[in-house]
Coordinates of C-alpha atoms and ligand atoms in Angstrom, one line a residue:
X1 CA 0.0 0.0 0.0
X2 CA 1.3 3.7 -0.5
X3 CA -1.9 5.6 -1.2
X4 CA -0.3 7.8 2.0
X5 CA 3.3 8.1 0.4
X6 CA 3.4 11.8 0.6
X7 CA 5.5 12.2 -2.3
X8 CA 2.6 11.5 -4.3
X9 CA 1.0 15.0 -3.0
X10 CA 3.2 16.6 -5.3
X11 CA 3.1 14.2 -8.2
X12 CA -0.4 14.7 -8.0
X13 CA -0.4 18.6 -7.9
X14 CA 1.8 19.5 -10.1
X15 CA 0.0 17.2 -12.7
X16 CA -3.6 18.7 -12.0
X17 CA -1.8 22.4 -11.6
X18 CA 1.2 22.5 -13.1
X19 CA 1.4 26.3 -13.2
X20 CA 0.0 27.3 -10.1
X21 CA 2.1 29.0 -7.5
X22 CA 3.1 26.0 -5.0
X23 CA 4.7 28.0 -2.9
X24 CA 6.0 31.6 -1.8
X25 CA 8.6 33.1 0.2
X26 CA 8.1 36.0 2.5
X27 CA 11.0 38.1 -0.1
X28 CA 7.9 37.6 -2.8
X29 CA 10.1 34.6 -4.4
X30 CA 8.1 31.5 -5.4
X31 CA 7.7 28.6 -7.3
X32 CA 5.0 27.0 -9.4
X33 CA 4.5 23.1 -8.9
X34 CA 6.0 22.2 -12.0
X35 CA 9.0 25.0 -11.1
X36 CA 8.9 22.5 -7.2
X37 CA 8.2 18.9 -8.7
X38 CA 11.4 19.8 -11.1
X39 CA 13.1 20.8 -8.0
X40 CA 12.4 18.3 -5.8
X41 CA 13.4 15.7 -8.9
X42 CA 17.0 17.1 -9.0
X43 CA 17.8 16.9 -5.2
X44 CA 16.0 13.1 -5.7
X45 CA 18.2 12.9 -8.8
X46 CA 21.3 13.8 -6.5
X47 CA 20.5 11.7 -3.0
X48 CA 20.1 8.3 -5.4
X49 CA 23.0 9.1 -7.2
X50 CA 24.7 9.6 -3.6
X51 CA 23.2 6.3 -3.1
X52 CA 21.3 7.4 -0.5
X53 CA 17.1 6.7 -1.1
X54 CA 14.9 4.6 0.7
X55 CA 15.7 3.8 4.5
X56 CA 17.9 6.5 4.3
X57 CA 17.6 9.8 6.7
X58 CA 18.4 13.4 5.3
X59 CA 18.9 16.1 7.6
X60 CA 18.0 20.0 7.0
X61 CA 19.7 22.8 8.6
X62 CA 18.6 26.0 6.5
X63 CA 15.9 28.8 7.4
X64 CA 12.5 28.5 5.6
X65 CA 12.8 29.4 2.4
X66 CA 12.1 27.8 -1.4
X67 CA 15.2 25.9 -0.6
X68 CA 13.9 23.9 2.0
X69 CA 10.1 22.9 0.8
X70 CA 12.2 21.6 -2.2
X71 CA 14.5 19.8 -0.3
X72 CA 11.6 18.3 1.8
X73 CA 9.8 17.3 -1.5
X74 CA 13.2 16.0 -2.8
X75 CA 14.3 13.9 0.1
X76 CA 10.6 12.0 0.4
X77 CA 11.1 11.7 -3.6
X78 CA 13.9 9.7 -3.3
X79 CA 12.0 7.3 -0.9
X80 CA 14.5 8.6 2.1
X81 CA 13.1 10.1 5.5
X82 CA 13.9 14.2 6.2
X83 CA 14.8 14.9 9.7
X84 CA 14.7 18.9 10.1
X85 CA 16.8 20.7 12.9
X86 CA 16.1 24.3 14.1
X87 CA 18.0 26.7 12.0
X88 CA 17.9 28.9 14.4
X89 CA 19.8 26.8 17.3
X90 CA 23.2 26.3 18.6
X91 CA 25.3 24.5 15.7
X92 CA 26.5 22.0 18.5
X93 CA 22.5 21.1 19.1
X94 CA 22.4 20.5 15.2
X95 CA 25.0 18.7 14.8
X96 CA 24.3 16.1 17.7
X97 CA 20.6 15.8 16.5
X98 CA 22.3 14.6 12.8
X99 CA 24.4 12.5 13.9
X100 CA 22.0 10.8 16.2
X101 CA 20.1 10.5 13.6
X102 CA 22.6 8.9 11.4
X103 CA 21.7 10.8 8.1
X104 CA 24.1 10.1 5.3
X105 CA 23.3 13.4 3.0
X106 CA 22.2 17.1 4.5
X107 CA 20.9 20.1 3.2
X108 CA 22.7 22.8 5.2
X109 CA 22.6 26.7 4.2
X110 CA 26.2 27.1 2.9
X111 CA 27.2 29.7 6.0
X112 CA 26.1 27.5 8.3
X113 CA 28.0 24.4 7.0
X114 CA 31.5 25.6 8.6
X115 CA 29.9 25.2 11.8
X116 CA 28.6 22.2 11.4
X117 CA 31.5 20.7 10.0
X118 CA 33.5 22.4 13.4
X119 CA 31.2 20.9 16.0
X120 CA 30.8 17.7 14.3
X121 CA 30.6 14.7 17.5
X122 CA 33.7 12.3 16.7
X123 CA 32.5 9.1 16.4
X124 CA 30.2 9.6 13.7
X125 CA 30.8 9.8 9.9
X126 CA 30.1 13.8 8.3
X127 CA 27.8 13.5 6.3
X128 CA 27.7 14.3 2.9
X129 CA 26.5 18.7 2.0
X130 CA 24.1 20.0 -0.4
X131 CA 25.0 23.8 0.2
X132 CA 22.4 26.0 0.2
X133 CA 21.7 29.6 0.4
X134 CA 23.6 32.6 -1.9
X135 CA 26.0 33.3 1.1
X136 CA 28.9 31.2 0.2
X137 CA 31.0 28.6 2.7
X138 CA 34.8 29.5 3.0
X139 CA 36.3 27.7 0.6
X140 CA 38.7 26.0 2.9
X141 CA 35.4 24.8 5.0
X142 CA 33.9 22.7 1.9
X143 CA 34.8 19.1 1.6
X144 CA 35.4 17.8 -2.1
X145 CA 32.4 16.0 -2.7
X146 CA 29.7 18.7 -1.3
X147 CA 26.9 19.9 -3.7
X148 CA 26.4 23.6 -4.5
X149 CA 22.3 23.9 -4.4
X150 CA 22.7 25.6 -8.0
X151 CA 24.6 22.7 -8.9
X152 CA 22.1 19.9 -7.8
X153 CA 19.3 22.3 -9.5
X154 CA 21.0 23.0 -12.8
X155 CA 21.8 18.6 -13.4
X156 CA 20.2 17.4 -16.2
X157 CA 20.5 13.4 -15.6
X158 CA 17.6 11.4 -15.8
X159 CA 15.2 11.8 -12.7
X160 CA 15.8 8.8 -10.6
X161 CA 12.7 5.6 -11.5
X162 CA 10.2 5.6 -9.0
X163 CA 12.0 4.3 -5.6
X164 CA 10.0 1.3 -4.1
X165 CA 7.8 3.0 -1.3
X166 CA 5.4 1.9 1.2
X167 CA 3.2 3.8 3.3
X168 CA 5.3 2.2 6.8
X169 CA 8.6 4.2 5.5
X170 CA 9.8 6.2 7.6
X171 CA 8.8 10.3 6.5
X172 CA 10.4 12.6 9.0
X173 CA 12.3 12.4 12.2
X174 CA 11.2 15.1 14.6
X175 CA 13.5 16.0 17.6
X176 CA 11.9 17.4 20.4
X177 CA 13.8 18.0 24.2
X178 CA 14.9 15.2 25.9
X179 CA 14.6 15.3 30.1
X180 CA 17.9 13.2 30.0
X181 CA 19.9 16.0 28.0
X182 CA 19.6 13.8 24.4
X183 CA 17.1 15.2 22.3
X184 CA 14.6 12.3 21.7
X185 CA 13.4 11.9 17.6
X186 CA 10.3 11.0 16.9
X187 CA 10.0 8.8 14.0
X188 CA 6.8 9.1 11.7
X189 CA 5.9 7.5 8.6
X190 CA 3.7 8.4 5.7
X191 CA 1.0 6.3 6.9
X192 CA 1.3 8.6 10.8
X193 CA 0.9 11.6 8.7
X194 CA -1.6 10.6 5.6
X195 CA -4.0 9.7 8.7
X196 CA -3.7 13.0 9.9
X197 CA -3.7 14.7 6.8
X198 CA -7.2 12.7 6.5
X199 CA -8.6 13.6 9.3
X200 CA -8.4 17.0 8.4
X201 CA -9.6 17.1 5.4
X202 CA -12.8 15.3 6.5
X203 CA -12.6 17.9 9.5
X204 CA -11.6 20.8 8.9
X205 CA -12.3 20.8 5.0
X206 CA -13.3 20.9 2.1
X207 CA -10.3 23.1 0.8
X208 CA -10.1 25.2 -2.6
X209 CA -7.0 25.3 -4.3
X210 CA -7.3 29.2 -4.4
X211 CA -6.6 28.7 -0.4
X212 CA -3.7 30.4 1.1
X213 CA -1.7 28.5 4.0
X214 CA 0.7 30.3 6.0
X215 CA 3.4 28.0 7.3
X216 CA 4.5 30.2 10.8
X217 CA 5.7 27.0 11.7
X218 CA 9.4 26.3 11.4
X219 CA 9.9 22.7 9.9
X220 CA 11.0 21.2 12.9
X221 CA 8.1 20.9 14.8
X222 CA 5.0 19.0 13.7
X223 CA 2.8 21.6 13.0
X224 CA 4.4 22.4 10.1
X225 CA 3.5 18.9 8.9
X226 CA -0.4 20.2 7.8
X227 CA 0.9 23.4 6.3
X228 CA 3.6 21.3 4.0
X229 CA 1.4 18.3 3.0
X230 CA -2.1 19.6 3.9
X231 CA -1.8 22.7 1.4
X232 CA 0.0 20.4 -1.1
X233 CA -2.5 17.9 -1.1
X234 CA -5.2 20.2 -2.0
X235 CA -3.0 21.6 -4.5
X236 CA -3.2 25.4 -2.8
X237 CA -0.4 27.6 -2.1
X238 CA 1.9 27.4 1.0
X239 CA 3.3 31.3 1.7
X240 CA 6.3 30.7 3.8
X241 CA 6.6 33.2 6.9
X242 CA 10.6 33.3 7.6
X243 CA 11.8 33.0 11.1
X244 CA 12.7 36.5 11.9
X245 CA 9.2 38.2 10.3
X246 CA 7.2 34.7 12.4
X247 CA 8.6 36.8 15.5
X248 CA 7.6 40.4 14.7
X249 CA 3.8 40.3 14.9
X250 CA 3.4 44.2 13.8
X251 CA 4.6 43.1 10.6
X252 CA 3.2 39.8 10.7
X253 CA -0.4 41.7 10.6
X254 CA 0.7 43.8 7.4
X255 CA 2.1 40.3 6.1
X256 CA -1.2 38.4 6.6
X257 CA -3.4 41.2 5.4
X258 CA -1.2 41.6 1.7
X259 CA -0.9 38.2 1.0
X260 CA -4.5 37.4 2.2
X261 CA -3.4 34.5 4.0
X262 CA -6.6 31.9 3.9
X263 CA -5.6 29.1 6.8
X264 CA -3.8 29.7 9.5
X265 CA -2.1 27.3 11.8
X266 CA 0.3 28.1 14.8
X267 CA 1.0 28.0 18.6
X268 CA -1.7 30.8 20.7
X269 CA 1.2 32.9 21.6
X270 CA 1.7 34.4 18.3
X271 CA -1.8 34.6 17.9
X272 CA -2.0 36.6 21.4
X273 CA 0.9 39.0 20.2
X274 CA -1.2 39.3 17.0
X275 CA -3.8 40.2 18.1
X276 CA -2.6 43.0 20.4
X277 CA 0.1 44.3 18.1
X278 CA -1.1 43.1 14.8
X279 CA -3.8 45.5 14.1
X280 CA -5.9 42.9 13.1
X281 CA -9.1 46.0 13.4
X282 CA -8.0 47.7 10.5
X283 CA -10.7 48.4 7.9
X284 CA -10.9 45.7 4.9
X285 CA -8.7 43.2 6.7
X286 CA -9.5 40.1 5.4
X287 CA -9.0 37.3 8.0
X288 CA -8.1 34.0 7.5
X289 CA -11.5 31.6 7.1
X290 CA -10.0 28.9 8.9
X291 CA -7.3 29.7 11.9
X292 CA -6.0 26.7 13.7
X293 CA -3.9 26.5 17.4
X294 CA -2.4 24.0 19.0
X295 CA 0.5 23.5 21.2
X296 CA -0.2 24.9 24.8
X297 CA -3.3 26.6 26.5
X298 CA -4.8 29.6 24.9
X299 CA -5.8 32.0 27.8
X300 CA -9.6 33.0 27.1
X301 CA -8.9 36.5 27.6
X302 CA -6.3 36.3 24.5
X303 CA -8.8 34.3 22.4
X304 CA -11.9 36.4 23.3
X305 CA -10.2 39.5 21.6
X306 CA -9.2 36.9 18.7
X307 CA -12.2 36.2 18.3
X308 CA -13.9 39.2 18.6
X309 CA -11.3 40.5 15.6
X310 CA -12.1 37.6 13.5
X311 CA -15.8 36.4 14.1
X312 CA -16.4 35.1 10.8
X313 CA -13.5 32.6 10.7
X314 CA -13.5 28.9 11.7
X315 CA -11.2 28.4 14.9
X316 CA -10.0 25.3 16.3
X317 CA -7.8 24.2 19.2
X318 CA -6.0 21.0 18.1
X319 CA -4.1 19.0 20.6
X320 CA -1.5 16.3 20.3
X321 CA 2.1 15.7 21.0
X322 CA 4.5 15.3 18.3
X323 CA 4.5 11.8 19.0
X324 CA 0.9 11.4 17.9
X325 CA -0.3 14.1 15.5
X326 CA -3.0 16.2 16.4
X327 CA -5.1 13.6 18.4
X328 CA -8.0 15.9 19.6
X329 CA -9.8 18.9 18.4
X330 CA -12.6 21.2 19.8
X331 CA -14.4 24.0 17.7
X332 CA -14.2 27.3 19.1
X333 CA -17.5 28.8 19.4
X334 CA -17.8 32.1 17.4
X335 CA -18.8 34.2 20.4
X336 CA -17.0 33.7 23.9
X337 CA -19.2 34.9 26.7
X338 CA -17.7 37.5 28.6
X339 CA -17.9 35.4 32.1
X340 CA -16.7 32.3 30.8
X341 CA -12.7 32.1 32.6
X342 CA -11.7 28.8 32.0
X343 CA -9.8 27.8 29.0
X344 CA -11.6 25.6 26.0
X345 CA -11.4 22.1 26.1
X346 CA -9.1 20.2 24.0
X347 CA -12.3 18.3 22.7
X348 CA -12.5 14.9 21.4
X349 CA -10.6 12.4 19.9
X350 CA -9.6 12.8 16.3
X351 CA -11.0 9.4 14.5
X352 CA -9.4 6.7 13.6
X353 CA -7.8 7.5 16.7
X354 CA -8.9 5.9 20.3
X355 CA -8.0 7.8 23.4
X356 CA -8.4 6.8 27.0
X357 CA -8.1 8.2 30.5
X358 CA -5.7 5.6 32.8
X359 CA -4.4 6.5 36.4
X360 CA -1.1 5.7 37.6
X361 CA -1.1 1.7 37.2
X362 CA -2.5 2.5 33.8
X363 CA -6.3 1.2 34.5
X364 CA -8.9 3.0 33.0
X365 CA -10.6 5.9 35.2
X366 CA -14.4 6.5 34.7
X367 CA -15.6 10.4 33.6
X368 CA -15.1 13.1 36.0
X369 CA -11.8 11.9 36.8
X370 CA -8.3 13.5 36.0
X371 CA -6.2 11.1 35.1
X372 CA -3.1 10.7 31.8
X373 CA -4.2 11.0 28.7
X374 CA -3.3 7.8 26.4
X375 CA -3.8 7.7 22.5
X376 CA -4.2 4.5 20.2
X377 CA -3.9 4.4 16.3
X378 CA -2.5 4.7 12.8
X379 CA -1.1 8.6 13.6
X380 CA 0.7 7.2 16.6
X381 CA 4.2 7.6 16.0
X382 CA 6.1 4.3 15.0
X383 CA 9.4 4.9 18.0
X384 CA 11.9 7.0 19.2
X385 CA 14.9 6.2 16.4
X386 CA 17.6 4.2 18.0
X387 CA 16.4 4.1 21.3
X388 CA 14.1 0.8 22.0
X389 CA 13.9 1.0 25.4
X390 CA 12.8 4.9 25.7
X391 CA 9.9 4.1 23.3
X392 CA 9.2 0.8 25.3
X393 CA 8.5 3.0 28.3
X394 CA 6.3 5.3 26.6
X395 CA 3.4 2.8 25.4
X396 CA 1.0 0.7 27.5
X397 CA 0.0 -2.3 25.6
X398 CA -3.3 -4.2 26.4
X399 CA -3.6 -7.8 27.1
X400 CA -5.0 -7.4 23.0
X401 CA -1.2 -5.7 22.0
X402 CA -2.4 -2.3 21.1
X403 CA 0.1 0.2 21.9
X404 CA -0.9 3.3 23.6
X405 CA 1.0 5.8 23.8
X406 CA 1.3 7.8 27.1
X407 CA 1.0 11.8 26.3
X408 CA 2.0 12.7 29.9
X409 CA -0.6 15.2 29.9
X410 CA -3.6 14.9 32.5
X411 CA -6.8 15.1 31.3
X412 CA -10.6 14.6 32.7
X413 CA -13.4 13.4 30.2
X414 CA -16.4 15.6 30.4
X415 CA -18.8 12.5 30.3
X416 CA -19.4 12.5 26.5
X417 CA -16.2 12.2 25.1
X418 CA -14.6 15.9 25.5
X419 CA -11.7 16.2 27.0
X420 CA -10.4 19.2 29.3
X421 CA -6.7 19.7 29.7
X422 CA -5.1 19.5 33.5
X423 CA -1.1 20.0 32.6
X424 CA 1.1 17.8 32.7
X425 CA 2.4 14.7 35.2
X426 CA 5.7 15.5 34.6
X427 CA 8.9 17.9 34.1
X428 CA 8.2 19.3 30.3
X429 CA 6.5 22.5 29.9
X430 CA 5.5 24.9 27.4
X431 CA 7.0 28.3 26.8
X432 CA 5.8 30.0 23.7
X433 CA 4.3 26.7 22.2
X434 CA 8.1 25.1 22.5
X435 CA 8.1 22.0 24.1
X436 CA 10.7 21.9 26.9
X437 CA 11.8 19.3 28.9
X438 CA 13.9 20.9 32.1
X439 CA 16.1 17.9 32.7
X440 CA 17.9 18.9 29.2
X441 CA 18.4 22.8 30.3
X442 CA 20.0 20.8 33.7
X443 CA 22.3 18.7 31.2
X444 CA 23.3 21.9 29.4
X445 CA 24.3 23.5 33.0
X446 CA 26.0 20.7 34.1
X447 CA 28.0 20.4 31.0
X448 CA 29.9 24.0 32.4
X449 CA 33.1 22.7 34.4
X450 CA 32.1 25.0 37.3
X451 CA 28.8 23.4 38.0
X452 CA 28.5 21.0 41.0
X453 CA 24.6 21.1 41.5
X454 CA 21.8 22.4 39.5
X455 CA 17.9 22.3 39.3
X456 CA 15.7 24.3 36.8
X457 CA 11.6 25.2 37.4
X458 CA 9.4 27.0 35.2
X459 CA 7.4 29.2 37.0
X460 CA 4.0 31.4 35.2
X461 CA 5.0 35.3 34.4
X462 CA 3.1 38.0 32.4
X463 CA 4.1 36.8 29.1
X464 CA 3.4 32.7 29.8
X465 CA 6.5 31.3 31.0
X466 CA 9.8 31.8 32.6
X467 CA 12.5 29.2 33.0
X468 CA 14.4 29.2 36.4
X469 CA 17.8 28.2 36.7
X470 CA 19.1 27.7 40.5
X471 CA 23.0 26.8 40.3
X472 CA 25.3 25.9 43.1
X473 CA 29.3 26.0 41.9
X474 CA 32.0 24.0 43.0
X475 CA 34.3 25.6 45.0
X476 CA 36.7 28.6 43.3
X477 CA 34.4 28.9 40.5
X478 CA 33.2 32.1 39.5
X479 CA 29.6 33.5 39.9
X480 CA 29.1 35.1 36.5
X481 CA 25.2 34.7 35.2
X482 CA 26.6 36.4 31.7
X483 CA 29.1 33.4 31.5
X484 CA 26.5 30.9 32.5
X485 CA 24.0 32.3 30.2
X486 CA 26.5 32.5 27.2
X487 CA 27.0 28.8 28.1
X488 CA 24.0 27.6 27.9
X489 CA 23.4 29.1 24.3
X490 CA 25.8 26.7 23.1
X491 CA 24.1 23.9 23.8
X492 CA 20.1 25.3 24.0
X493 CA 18.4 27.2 21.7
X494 CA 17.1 30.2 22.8
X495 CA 13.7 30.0 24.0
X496 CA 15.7 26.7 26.2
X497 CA 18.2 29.5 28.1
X498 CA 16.9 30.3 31.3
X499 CA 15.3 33.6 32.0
X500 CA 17.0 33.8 35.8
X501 CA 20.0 32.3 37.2
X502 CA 20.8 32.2 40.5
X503 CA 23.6 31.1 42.8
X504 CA 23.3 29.2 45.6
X505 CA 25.9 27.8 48.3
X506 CA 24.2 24.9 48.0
X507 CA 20.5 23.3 46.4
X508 CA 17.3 22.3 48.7
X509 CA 17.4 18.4 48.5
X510 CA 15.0 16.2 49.9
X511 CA 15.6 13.2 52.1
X512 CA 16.7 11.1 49.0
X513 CA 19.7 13.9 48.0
X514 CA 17.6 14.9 45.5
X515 CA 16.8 18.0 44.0
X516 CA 13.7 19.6 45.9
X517 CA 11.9 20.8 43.3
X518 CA 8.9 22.0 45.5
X519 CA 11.3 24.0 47.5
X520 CA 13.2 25.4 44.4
X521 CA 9.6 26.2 43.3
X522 CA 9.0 28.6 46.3
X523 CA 12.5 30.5 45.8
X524 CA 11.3 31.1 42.4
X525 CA 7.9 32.3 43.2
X526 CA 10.0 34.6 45.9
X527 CA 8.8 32.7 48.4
X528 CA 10.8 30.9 51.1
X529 CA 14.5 31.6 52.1
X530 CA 17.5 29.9 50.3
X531 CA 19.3 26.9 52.5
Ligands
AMP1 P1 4.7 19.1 21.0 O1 5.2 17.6 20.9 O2 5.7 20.1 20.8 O3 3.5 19.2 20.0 O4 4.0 19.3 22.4 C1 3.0 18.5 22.9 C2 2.5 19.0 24.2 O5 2.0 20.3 24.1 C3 1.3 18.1 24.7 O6 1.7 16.9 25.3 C4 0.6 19.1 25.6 O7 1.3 19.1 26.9 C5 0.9 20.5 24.9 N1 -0.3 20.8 24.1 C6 -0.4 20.6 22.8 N2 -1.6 21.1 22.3 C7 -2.2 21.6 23.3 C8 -3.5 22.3 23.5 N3 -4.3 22.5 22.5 N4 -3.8 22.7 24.8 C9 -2.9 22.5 25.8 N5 -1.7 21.9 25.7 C10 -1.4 21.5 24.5

């Protein structure tokens, strides 16, 4: 079976529109499908002549851009899996996640590749570089048998014969924080996401190929997945929003109003910012008809003025970690009363999935009570890549064998089938829809020689989410919270560097030696006195 392979989404476009625009850039480039499906037959061209195709992973490191959609098209093309890695993180972050992954080929923007190359893990084989992007790699920093982008675009040898696919290949790899330091990758194959993809087209369709889908999402975390392949499949056109503009929501408003941007998909916090700096009230501002969220709470008083800017259009909180797809979805009503204070509901289970409500031991809990969320079905991801034992731990299986993969996240059935959120049961939290697990900030810290103990909390502030570092040094080393901080960015990305740092002579441990996380939790909220 490979009705799901998704690189029949854009065999299939580009042969029912070859000339429409596929895609578009937020510099006003784009490319029609013909102008992609050519595209993405070089790099496919390239990779099989590499020898790398089926079974194979590629890894991306470049910002969004034309580049990258074609690479993605390119890489599931030549039957291989992409795993995509935050161009905006530490190159030492990057480089562990593709060697983890063990890709033979990646597509890396030519200025990033001399990093790369420099914090390389030893051990592992480099990889082999397609070199994107016009700003050129010092010469010295390019290995003989890397691929200018121009290069692999302008070969003219036969396209490669359809690769043998199935719908169990592996797709994409997506890395997401890891609480023991190692980012953990979550393998998915095309039949994970064609379930997903339909799902939401019986959902949340029908859609017209004159839609618009932004793609806010960078293409390292799953919600990119229904802008790529969701937009593609219906033969519409993606319009890329570039990681610097995806952070500036006064321009993001001027963005979405001139390219009349149709769907809409993203974590609430952009959509909060948007909707208080985006001017979103401007006369003839044509909203999106169908705006999508997912990826942590949306505070009701932030969607209420959403909503209020945009009654017309069709909202919907979507739920699910990576690991699953989206795996719930509630419909946002289009008026919010004014007393309602709690948040929406993260609403039922997406079909063909199954979901179920388990305490501790795993049993089943009746309605009414909070208990872990668990998911069954053809979305569920297939593992963690290379690491049995971690994706052992995260199913239940029934007496029948079904595997049900534990979210973590605590949840109470309504009685007919809705599901309200409750947080989590664990040490991963949310900070601007980013999933992050504090045991890897705690890895990063301990990496620094000076660092004898150290336990991180998140604690709630005015704009969501602050991450609280509490350090204590060994003896003779220096108190600098620049230092620390300028550490940790080598290992974290950004949004992973904690907001505070503080110095202690010693951390709060309970009667185990462990970290006291309560107590650590009470210094942060200012509460409490340090040991
Ligand atoms: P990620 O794997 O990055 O998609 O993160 C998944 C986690 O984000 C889930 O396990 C939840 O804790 C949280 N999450 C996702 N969607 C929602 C939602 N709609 N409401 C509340 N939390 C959410």
């Amino acid at each position: 079976m490979n009705g799901h392979h998704l690189s029949r989404l854009l065999e299939r476009a580009a042969a029912r529109r070859p000339d429409h625009p596929a895609v578009e850039d937020d510099q006003g480039r784009r490319l029609s499908y013909a102008e992609l499906r050519r595209g993405a037959d070089r790099v496919a061209t390239r990779l099989s002549r590499w020898g790398t195709g089926r079974g194979d992973r590629v890894g991306l490191w470049l910002p969004k851009g034309l580049e990258a959609v074609t690479a993605v098209h390119g890489i599931l093309r030549a039957g291989a899996a992409y795993v995509p890695v935050d161009a905006m993180g530490p190159a030492v972050r990057a480089a562990s996640i593709l060697a983890a992954g063990g890709v033979k080929v990646a597509v890396v923007s030519a200025a990033l590749a001399p990093s790369l190359r420099a914090a390389w893990p030893g051990g592992s084989p480099l990889p082999r570089l397609i070199l994107a992007g016009t700003e050129a790699a010092p010469p010295e920093t390019v290995a003989p048998g890397d691929a200018p982008w121009a290069e692999v675009l302008a070969d003219d040898a036969p396209s490669p014969l359809d690769p043998p696919r199935s719908d169990d290949d592996l797709a994409y790899i997506l890395f997401t924080s890891g609480s023991t330091g190692q980012p953990k990758g979550v393998m998915l194959s095309h039949a994970n996401a064609g379930t997903f993809l339909d799902w939401c087209s019986g959902a949340l369709g029908p859609f017209e190929t004159d839609d618009r889908f932004a793609s806010h999402a960078p293409l390292h975390f799953d919600l990119s997945v229904l802008d790529l392949f969701l937009c593609c499949r219906n033969a519409a056109t993606l319009v890329l929003i570039g990681e610097r503009l995806g952070k500036d929501p006064g321009r993001l408003g001027d963005f979405l109003a001139e390219r009349r941007i149709s769907v809409w998909y993203s974590a609430p916090s952009i959509l909060a910012l948007l909707v208080q700096h985006g001017g979103l009230d401007r006369p003839g501002f044509a909203a999106p008809r169908l705006v999508l969220f997912a990826g942590e709470v949306f505070p009701i008083a932030a969607l209420r003025r959403l909503r209020a800017a945009w009654p017309e259009a069709r909202m919907w909180n979507l739920y699910g970690p990576t690991e699953t797809n989206v795996c719930t979805a509630y419909p946002i009503p289009a008026t919010i009363p004014a007393d309602r204070e709690a948040p929406y509901p993260i609403g039922r289970v997406c079909p063909p999935l199954r979901a179920r409500v388990v305490d501790a031991d795993g049993r089943a809990v009746p309605p009414g009570t909070i208990g872990e969320l668990v998911i069954a079905g053809p979305a569920v991801m297939r593992g963690y890549f290379g690491q049995p034992e971690l994706t052992e731990r995260a199913f239940l299986r029934d007496a029948d064998s079904t595997r049900w993969y534990r979210t973590g996240d605590l949840v109470r059935d309504d009685g007919r089938g809705c599901y309200e959120f409750h947080g989590r049961r664990d040490r991963m939290v949310k900070k601007r829809g980013h999933r992050i697990e504090l045991g890897e900030i705690e890895s990063a810290l301990y990496r620094h020689e000076g660092v004898d103990r150290a336990g991180v909390v998140a604690r709630a502030d005015d704009s969501g989410v602050a991450i609280a570092a509490f350090v204590a040094l060994k003896p003779g080393a220096k108190k600098s919270i620049i230092a620390m901080k300028r550490h940790c960015t080598v290992y974290l990305p950004h949004y992973m560097v904690p907001d505070t740092i503080t110095f202690l002579d010693g951390l709060p441990a309970t009667s185990t030696d462990k970290v006291d996380y309560s107590r650590l939790n009470s210094l942060a909220a200012g509460e409490g006195a340090p040991p």
